[in-house]
Tab-separated table of C-alpha atoms in Angstrom:
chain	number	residue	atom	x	y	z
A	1	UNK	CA	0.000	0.000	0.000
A	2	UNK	CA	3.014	2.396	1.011
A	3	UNK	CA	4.434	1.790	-2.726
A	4	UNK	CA	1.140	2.270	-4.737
A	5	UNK	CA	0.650	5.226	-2.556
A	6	UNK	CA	2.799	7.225	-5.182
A	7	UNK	CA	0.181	6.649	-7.882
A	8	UNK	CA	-3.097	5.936	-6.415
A	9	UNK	CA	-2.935	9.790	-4.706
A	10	UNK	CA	-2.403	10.814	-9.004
A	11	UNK	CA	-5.825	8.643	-9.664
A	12	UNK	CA	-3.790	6.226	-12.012
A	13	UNK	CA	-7.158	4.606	-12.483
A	14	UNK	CA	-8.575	7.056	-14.442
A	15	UNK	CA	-7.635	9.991	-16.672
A	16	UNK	CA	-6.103	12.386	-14.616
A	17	UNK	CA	-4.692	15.682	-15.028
A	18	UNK	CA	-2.883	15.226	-11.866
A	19	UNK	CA	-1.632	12.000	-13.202
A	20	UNK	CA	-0.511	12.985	-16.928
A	21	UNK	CA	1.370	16.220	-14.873
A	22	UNK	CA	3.558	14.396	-12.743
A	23	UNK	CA	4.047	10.987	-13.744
A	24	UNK	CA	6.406	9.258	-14.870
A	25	UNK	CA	8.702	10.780	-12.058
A	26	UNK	CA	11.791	12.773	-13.549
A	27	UNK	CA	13.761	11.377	-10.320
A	28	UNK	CA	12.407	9.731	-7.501
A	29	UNK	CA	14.488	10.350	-4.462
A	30	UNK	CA	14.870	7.732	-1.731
A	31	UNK	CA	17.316	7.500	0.862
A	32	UNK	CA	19.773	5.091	0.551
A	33	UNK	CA	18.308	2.094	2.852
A	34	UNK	CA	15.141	1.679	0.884
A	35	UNK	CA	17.431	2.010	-2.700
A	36	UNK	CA	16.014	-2.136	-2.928
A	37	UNK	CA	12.477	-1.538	-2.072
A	38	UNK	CA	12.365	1.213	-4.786
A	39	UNK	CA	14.624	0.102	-7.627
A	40	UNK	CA	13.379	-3.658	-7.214
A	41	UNK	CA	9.679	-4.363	-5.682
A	42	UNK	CA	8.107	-0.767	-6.675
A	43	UNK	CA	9.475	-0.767	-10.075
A	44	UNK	CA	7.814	-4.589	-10.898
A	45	UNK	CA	4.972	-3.468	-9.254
A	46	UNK	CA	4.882	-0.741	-11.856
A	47	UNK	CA	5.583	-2.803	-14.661
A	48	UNK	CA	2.638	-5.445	-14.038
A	49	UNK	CA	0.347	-2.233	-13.792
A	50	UNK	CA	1.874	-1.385	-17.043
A	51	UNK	CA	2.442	1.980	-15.583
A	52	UNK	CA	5.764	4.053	-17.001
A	53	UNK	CA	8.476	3.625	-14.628
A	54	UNK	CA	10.729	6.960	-13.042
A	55	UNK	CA	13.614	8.033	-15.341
A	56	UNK	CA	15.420	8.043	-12.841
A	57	UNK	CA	16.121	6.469	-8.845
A	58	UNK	CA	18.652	8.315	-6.840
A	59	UNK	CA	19.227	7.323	-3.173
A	60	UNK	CA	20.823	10.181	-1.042
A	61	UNK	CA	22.896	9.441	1.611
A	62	UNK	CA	22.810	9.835	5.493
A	63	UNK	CA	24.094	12.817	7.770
A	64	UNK	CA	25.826	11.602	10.817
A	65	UNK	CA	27.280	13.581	13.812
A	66	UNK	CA	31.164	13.335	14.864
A	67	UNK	CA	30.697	10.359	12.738
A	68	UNK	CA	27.730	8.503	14.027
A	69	UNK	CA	24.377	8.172	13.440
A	70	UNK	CA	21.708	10.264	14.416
A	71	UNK	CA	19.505	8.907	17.286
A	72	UNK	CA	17.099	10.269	20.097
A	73	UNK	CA	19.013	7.390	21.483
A	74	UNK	CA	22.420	8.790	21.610
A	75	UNK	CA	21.114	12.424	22.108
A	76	UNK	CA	23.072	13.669	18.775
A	77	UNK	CA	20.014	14.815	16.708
A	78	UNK	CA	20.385	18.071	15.205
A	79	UNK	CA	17.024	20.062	14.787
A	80	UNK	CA	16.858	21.441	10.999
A	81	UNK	CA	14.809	24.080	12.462
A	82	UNK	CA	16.619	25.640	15.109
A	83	UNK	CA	19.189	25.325	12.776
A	84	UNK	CA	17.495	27.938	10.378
A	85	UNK	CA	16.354	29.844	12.921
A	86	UNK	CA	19.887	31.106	13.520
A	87	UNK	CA	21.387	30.616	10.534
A	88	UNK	CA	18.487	31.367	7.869
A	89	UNK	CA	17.074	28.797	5.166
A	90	UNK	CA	19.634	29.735	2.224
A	91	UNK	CA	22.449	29.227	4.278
A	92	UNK	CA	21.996	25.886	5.258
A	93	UNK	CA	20.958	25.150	2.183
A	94	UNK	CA	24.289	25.680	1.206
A	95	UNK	CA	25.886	23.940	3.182
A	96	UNK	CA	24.088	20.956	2.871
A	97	UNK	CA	24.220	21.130	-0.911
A	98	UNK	CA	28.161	22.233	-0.828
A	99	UNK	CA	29.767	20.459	1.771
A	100	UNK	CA	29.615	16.722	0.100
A	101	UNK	CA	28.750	14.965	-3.120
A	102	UNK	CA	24.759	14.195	-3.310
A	103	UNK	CA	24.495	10.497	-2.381
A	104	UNK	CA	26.938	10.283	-0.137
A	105	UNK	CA	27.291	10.635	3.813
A	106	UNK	CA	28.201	13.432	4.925
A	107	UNK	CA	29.168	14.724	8.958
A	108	UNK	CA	27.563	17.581	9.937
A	109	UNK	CA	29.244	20.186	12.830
A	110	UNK	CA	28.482	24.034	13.671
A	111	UNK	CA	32.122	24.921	13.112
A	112	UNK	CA	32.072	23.534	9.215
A	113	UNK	CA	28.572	25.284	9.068
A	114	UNK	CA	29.730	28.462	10.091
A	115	UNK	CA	33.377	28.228	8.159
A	116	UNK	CA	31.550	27.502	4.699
A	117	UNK	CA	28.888	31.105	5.901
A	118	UNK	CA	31.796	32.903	6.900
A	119	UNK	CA	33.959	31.597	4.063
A	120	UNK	CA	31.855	31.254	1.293
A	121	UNK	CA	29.041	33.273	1.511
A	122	UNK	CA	30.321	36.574	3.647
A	123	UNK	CA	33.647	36.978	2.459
A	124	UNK	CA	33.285	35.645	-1.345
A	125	UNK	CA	29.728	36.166	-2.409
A	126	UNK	CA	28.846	38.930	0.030
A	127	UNK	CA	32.522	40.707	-0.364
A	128	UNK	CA	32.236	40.540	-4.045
A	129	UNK	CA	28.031	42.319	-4.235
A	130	UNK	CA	29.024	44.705	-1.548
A	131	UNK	CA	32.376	46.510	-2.833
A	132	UNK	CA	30.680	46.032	-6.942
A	133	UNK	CA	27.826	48.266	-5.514
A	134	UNK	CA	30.162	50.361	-3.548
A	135	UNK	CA	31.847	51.398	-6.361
A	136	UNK	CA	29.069	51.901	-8.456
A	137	UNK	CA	27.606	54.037	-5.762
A	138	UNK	CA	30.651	55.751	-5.313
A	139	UNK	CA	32.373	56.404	-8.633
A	140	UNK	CA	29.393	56.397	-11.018
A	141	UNK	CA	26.084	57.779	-8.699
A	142	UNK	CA	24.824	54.487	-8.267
A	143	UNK	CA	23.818	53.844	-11.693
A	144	UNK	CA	25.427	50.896	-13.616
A	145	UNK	CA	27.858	53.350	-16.258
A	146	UNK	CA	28.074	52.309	-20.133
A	147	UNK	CA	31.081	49.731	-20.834
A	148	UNK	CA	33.530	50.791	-23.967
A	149	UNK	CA	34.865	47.583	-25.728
A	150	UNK	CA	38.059	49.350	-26.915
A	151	UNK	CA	39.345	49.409	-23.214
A	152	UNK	CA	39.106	45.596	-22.941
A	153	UNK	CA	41.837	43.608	-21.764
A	154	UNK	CA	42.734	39.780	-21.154
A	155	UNK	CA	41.370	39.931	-17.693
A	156	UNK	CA	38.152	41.041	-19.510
A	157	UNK	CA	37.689	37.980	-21.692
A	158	UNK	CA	38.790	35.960	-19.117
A	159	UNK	CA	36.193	37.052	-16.811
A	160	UNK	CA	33.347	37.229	-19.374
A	161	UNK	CA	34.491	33.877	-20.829
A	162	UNK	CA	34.769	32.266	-17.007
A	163	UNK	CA	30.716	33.458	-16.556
A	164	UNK	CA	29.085	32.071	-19.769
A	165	UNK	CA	31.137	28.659	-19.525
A	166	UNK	CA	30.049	28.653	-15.302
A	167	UNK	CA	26.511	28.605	-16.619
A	168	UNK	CA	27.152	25.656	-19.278
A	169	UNK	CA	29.028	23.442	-16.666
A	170	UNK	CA	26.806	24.066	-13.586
A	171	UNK	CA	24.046	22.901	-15.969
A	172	UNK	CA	25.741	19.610	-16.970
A	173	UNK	CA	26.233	19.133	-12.966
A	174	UNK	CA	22.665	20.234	-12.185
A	175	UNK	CA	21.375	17.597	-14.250
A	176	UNK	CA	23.661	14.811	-12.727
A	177	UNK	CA	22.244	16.083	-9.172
A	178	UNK	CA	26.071	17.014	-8.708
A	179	UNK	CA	24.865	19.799	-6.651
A	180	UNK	CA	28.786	19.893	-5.014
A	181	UNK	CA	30.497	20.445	-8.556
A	182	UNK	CA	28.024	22.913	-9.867
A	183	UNK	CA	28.388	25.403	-6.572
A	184	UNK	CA	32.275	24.795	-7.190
A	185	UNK	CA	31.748	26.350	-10.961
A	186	UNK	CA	29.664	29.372	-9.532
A	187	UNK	CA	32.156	29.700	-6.930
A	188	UNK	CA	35.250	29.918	-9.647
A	189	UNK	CA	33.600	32.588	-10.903
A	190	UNK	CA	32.967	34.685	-7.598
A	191	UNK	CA	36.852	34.743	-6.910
A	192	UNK	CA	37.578	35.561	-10.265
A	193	UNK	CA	34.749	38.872	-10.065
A	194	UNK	CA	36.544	39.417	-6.276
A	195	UNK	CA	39.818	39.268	-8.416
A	196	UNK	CA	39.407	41.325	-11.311
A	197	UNK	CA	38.398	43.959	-8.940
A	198	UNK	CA	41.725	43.718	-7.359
A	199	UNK	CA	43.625	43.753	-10.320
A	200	UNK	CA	41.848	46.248	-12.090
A	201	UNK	CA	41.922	48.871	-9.264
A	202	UNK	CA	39.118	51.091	-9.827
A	203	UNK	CA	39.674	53.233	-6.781
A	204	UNK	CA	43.017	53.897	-8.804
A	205	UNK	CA	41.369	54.599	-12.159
A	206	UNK	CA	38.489	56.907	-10.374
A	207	UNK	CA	41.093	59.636	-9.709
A	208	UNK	CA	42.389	60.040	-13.176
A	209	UNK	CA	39.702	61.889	-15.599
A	210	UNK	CA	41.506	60.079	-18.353
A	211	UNK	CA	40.719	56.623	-17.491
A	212	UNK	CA	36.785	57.083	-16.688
A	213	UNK	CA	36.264	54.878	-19.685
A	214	UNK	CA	38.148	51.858	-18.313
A	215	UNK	CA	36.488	52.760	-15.219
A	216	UNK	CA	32.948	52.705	-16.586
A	217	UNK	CA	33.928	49.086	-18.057
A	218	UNK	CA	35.222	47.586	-14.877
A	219	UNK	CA	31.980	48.915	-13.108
A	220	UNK	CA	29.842	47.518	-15.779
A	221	UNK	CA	31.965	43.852	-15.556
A	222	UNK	CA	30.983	43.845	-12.151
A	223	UNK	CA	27.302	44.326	-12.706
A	224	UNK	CA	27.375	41.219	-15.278
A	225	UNK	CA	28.999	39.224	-13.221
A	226	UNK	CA	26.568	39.501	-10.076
A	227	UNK	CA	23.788	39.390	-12.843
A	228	UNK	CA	25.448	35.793	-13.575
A	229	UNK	CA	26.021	34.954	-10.407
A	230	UNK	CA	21.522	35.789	-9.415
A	231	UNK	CA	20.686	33.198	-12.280
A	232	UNK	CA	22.964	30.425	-11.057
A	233	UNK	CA	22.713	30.625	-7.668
A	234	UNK	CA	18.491	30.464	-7.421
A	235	UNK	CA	18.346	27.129	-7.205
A	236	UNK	CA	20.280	26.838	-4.024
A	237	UNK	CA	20.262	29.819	-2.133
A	238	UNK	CA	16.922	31.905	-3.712
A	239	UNK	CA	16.448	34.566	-1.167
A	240	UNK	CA	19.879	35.579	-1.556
A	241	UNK	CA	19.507	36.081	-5.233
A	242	UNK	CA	16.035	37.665	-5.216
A	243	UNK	CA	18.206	40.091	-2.908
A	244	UNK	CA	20.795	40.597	-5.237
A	245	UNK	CA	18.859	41.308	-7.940
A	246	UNK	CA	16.599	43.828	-5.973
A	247	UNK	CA	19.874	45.792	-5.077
A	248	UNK	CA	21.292	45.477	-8.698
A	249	UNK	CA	18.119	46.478	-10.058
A	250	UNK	CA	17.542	43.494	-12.392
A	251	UNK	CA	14.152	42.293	-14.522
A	252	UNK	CA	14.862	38.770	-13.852
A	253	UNK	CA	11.532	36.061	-13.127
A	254	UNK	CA	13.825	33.042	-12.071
A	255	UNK	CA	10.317	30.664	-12.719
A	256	UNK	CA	11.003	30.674	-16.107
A	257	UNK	CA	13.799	28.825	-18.722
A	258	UNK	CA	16.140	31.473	-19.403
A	259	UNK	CA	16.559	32.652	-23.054
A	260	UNK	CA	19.259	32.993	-24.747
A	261	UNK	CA	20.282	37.021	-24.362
A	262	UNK	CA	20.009	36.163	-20.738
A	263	UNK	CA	22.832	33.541	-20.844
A	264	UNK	CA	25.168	36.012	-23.456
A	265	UNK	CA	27.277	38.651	-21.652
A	266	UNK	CA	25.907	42.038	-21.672
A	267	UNK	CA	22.649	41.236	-20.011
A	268	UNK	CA	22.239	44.549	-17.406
A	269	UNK	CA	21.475	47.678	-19.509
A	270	UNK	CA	23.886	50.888	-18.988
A	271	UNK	CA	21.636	52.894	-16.621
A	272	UNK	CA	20.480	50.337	-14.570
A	273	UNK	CA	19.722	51.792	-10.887
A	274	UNK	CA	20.811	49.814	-8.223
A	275	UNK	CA	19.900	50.091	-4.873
A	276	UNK	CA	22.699	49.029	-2.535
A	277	UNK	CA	20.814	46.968	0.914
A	278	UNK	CA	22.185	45.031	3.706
A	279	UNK	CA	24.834	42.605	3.367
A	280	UNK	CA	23.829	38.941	2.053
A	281	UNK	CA	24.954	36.627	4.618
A	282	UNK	CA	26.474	38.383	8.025
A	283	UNK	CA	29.868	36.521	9.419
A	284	UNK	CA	28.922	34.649	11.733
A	285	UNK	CA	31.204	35.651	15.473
A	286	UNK	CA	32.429	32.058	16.398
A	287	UNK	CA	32.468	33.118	20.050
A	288	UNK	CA	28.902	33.313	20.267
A	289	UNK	CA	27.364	29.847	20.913
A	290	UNK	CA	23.980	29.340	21.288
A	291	UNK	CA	22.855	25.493	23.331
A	292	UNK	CA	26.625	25.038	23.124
A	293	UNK	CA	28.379	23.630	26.914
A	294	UNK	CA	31.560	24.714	25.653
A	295	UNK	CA	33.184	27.369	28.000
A	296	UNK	CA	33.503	30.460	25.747
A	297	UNK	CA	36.866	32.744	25.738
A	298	UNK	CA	34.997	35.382	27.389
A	299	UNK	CA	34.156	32.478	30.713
A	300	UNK	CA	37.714	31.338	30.452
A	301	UNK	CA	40.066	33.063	33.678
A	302	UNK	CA	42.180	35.808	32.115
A	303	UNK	CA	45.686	34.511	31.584
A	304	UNK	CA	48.169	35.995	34.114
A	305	UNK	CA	50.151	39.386	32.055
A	306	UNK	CA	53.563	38.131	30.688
A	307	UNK	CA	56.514	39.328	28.700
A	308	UNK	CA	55.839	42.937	30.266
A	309	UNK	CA	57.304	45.789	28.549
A	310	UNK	CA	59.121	48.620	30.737
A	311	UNK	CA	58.384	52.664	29.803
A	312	UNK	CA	61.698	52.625	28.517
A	313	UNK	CA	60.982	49.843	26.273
A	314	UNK	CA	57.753	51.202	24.936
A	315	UNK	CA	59.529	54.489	24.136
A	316	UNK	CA	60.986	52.994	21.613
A	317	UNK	CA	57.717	52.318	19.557
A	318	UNK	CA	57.388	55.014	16.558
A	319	UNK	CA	53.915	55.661	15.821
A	320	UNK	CA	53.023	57.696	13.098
A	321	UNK	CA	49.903	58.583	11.533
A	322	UNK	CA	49.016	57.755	7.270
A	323	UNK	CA	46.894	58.385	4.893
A	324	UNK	CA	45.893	55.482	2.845
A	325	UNK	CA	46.073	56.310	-0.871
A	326	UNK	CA	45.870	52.499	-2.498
A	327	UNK	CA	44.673	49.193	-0.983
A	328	UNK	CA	44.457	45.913	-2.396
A	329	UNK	CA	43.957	41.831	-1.474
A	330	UNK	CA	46.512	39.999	-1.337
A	331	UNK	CA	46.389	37.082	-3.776
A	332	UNK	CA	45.327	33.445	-2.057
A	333	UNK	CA	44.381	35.179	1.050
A	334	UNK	CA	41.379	36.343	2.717
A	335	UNK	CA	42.441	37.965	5.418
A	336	UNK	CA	45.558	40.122	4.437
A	337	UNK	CA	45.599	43.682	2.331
A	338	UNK	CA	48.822	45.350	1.049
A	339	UNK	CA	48.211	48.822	2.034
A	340	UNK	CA	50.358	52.006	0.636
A	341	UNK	CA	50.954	54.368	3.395
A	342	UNK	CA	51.657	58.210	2.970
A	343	UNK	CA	53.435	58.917	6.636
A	344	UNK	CA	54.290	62.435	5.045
A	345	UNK	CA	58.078	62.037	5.051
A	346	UNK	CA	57.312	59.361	2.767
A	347	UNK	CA	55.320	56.102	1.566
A	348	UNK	CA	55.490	52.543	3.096
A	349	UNK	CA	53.620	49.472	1.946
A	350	UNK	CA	52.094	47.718	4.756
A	351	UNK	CA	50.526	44.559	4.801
A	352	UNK	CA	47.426	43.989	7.834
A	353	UNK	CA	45.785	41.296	8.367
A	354	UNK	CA	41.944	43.071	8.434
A	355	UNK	CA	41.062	41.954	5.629
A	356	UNK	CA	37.924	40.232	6.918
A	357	UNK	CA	36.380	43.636	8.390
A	358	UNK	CA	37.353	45.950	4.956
A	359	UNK	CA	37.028	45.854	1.726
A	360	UNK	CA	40.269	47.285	0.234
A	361	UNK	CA	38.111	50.509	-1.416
A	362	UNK	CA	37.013	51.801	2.069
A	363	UNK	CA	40.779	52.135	2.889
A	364	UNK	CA	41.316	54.278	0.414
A	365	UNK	CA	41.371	58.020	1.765
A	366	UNK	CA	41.277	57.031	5.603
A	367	UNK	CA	43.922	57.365	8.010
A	368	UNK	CA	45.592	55.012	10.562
A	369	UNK	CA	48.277	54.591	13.080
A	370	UNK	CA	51.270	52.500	12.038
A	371	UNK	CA	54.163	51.149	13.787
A	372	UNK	CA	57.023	52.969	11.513
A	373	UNK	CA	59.853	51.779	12.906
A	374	UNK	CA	59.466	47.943	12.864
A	375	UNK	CA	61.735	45.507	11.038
A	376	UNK	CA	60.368	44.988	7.039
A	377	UNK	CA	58.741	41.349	7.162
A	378	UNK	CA	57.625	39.265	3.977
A	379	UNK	CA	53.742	37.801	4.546
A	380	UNK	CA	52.811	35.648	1.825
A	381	UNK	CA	55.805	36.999	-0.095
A	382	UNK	CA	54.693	40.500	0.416
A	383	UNK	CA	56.918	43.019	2.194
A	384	UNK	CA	55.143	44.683	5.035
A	385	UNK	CA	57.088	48.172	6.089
A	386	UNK	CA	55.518	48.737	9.636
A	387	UNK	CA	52.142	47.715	10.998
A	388	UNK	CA	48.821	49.051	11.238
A	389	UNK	CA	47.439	49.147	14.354
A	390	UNK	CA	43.596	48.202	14.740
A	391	UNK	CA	40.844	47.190	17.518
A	392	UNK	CA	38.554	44.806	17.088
A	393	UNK	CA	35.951	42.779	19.202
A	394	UNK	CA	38.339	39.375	18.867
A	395	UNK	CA	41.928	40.331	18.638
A	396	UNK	CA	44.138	43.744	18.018
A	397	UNK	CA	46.067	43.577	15.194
């Protein structure tokens, strides 16, 4: 009865709109300790009732905790709902959809769900729609400026080539239920938008009257991209991109196949408005626990003071105050900008590690306190000439 369950609510027995709608199953989806029932009993069932079989089975695999089961038993259950209660539906959508292949088992922990939020979504995807809007706010009035072709360059193509072959691959992986691979291709092509930002500077062009039309281009680049980015990413996460295309001002109804000018580069029209919101997907402070026993830092007894520094000692500290006049990621990290300093007697290049709480155009134009008179050290083969000195609510820099 459980089986014939799947039919008998179409009315198999008699012409049915319900039935001719959604039967034969595209995929039926089973988890992976009824795969026999399914694949074996149902489907002869099926064929004695001379009734089309699914196209396809798939059988999903189990989530375990610290690598067991879950059980009321054992006490290890993880409520889905509290769960989006405190982190939201899209993001553990995500993560559920990004963190293994589809069919296999995967172990489930806050820490990895708050790595691939703070990660993936904050500092990639929400990095990359906040600074693009930023700018556009910033060095064109908020409207999305008109791109000229003849200032094109290699990072250009690239990053126009990277978009439309994203969309062909993460629909070959789509269709294989590799819902792993095809976040992967969306996500090659969010550090390569956070990237040709960085490389192309436009904080630098913006000063120079001379190149406003390779400035209007790199604006416009990063307008197409997010508009790529919305149509890939509503499957999995479709608040986010019904937020990012309210704030890039897009005419987009995900509902329906997309054409073919919507797939071709050059899909947001010169003029566009946006409307810069909130960010996506807040990071997520890993100090705050919520039904966690662990002691937090803040419960912890303060370590006893050590390697004390006399007056003497301390007088030897130059501080000096800079003006930020260019800032920039540094490549393969998240966390550390190269920074060029103006201390007035003359410029350093300083490399801080606050690269989680900035994006590198805010820098531009502010001033901060440096330690001038430190020893030069390399961080990820960058020279740092001093260090910038910076409070936060975790650690001082």
């Amino acid at each position: 009865d459980a089986l014939v369950n799947y039919v008998s609510a179409l009315e198999y027995l008699r012409p049915s709109p319900s039935f001719d709608r959604y039967w034969p199953a595209t995929i039926h989806l089973v988890g992976k300790d009824i795969l026999t029932t399914h694949a074996v009993y149902w489907s002869t069932i099926l064929m004695a009732l001379k009734i089309p079989l699914p196209k396809t089975i798939f059988a999903h695999g189990w989530w375990t905790v610290s690598g067991e089961k879950m059980s009321k038993s054992r006490g290890n259950v993880v409520d889905p709902h509290a769960i989006v209660d405190e982190f939201g539906t899209d993001a553990f959508r995500y993560f559920l959809l990004r963190e293994v292949p589809f069919g296999q088992d995967g172990d489930f922990s806050r820490e990895a769900l708050i790595g691939r939020i703070n990660t993936d979504l904050a500092n990639d995807l929400g990095n990359l729609l906040n600074r693009s809007l930023t700018m556009i706010e910033r060095f064109a009035k908020g409207i999305v400026p008109e791109p000229l072709a003849t200032t094109d360059t290699e990072l250009d193509n690239l990053l126009q080539q990277t978009a439309q072959e994203m969309l062909r691959t993460f629909d070959i992986h789509l269709g294989s239920l590799e819902f792993n691979r095809a976040l992967e291709a969306i996500w090659s092509l969010v550090q390569l938008g956070n990237q040709y930002i960085d490389k192309s500077a436009p904080w630098t062009l913006a000063k120079k009257p001379e190149d406003k039309p390779r400035l209007n281009t790199v604006l416009y680049n990063a307008a197409e991209t997010l508009r790529f980015l919305c149509l890939a990413l509503y499957p999995f996460v479709p608040q986010a991109a019904e937020e990012m295309k309210r704030q890039l001002g897009l005419v987009l109804n995900f509902s329906k196949p997309l054409l073919s000018a919507e797939i071709t580069w050059g899909g947001v029209l010169p003029g566009t408005e946006i409307a810069k919101g909130s960010p996506l997907f807040p990071r997520i402070e890993t100090t705050k626990t919520q039904g966690d026993a662990r002691v937090t830092q803040d419960q912890q007894p303060a370590p006893s003071p050590t390697d004390q520094i006399t007056i003497d000692e301390f007088r030897k500290v130059s501080m000096r105050v800079g003006l930020v006049t260019a800032a920039e990621r540094v490549p393969k990290s998240t966390k550390l900008l190269r920074l060029q300093v103006d201390i007035g007697t003359e410029r350093r290049q300083v490399v801080a590690g606050i690269g989680t709480k900035y994006v590198p155009e805010d820098l531009v134009g502010k001033r901060v306190v440096i330690v001038a008179n430190m020893k030069p050290a390399k961080l990820m083969g960058v020279e740092s000439q001093g260090m910038v000195l910076a409070a936060g609510e975790d650690e001082v820099t």
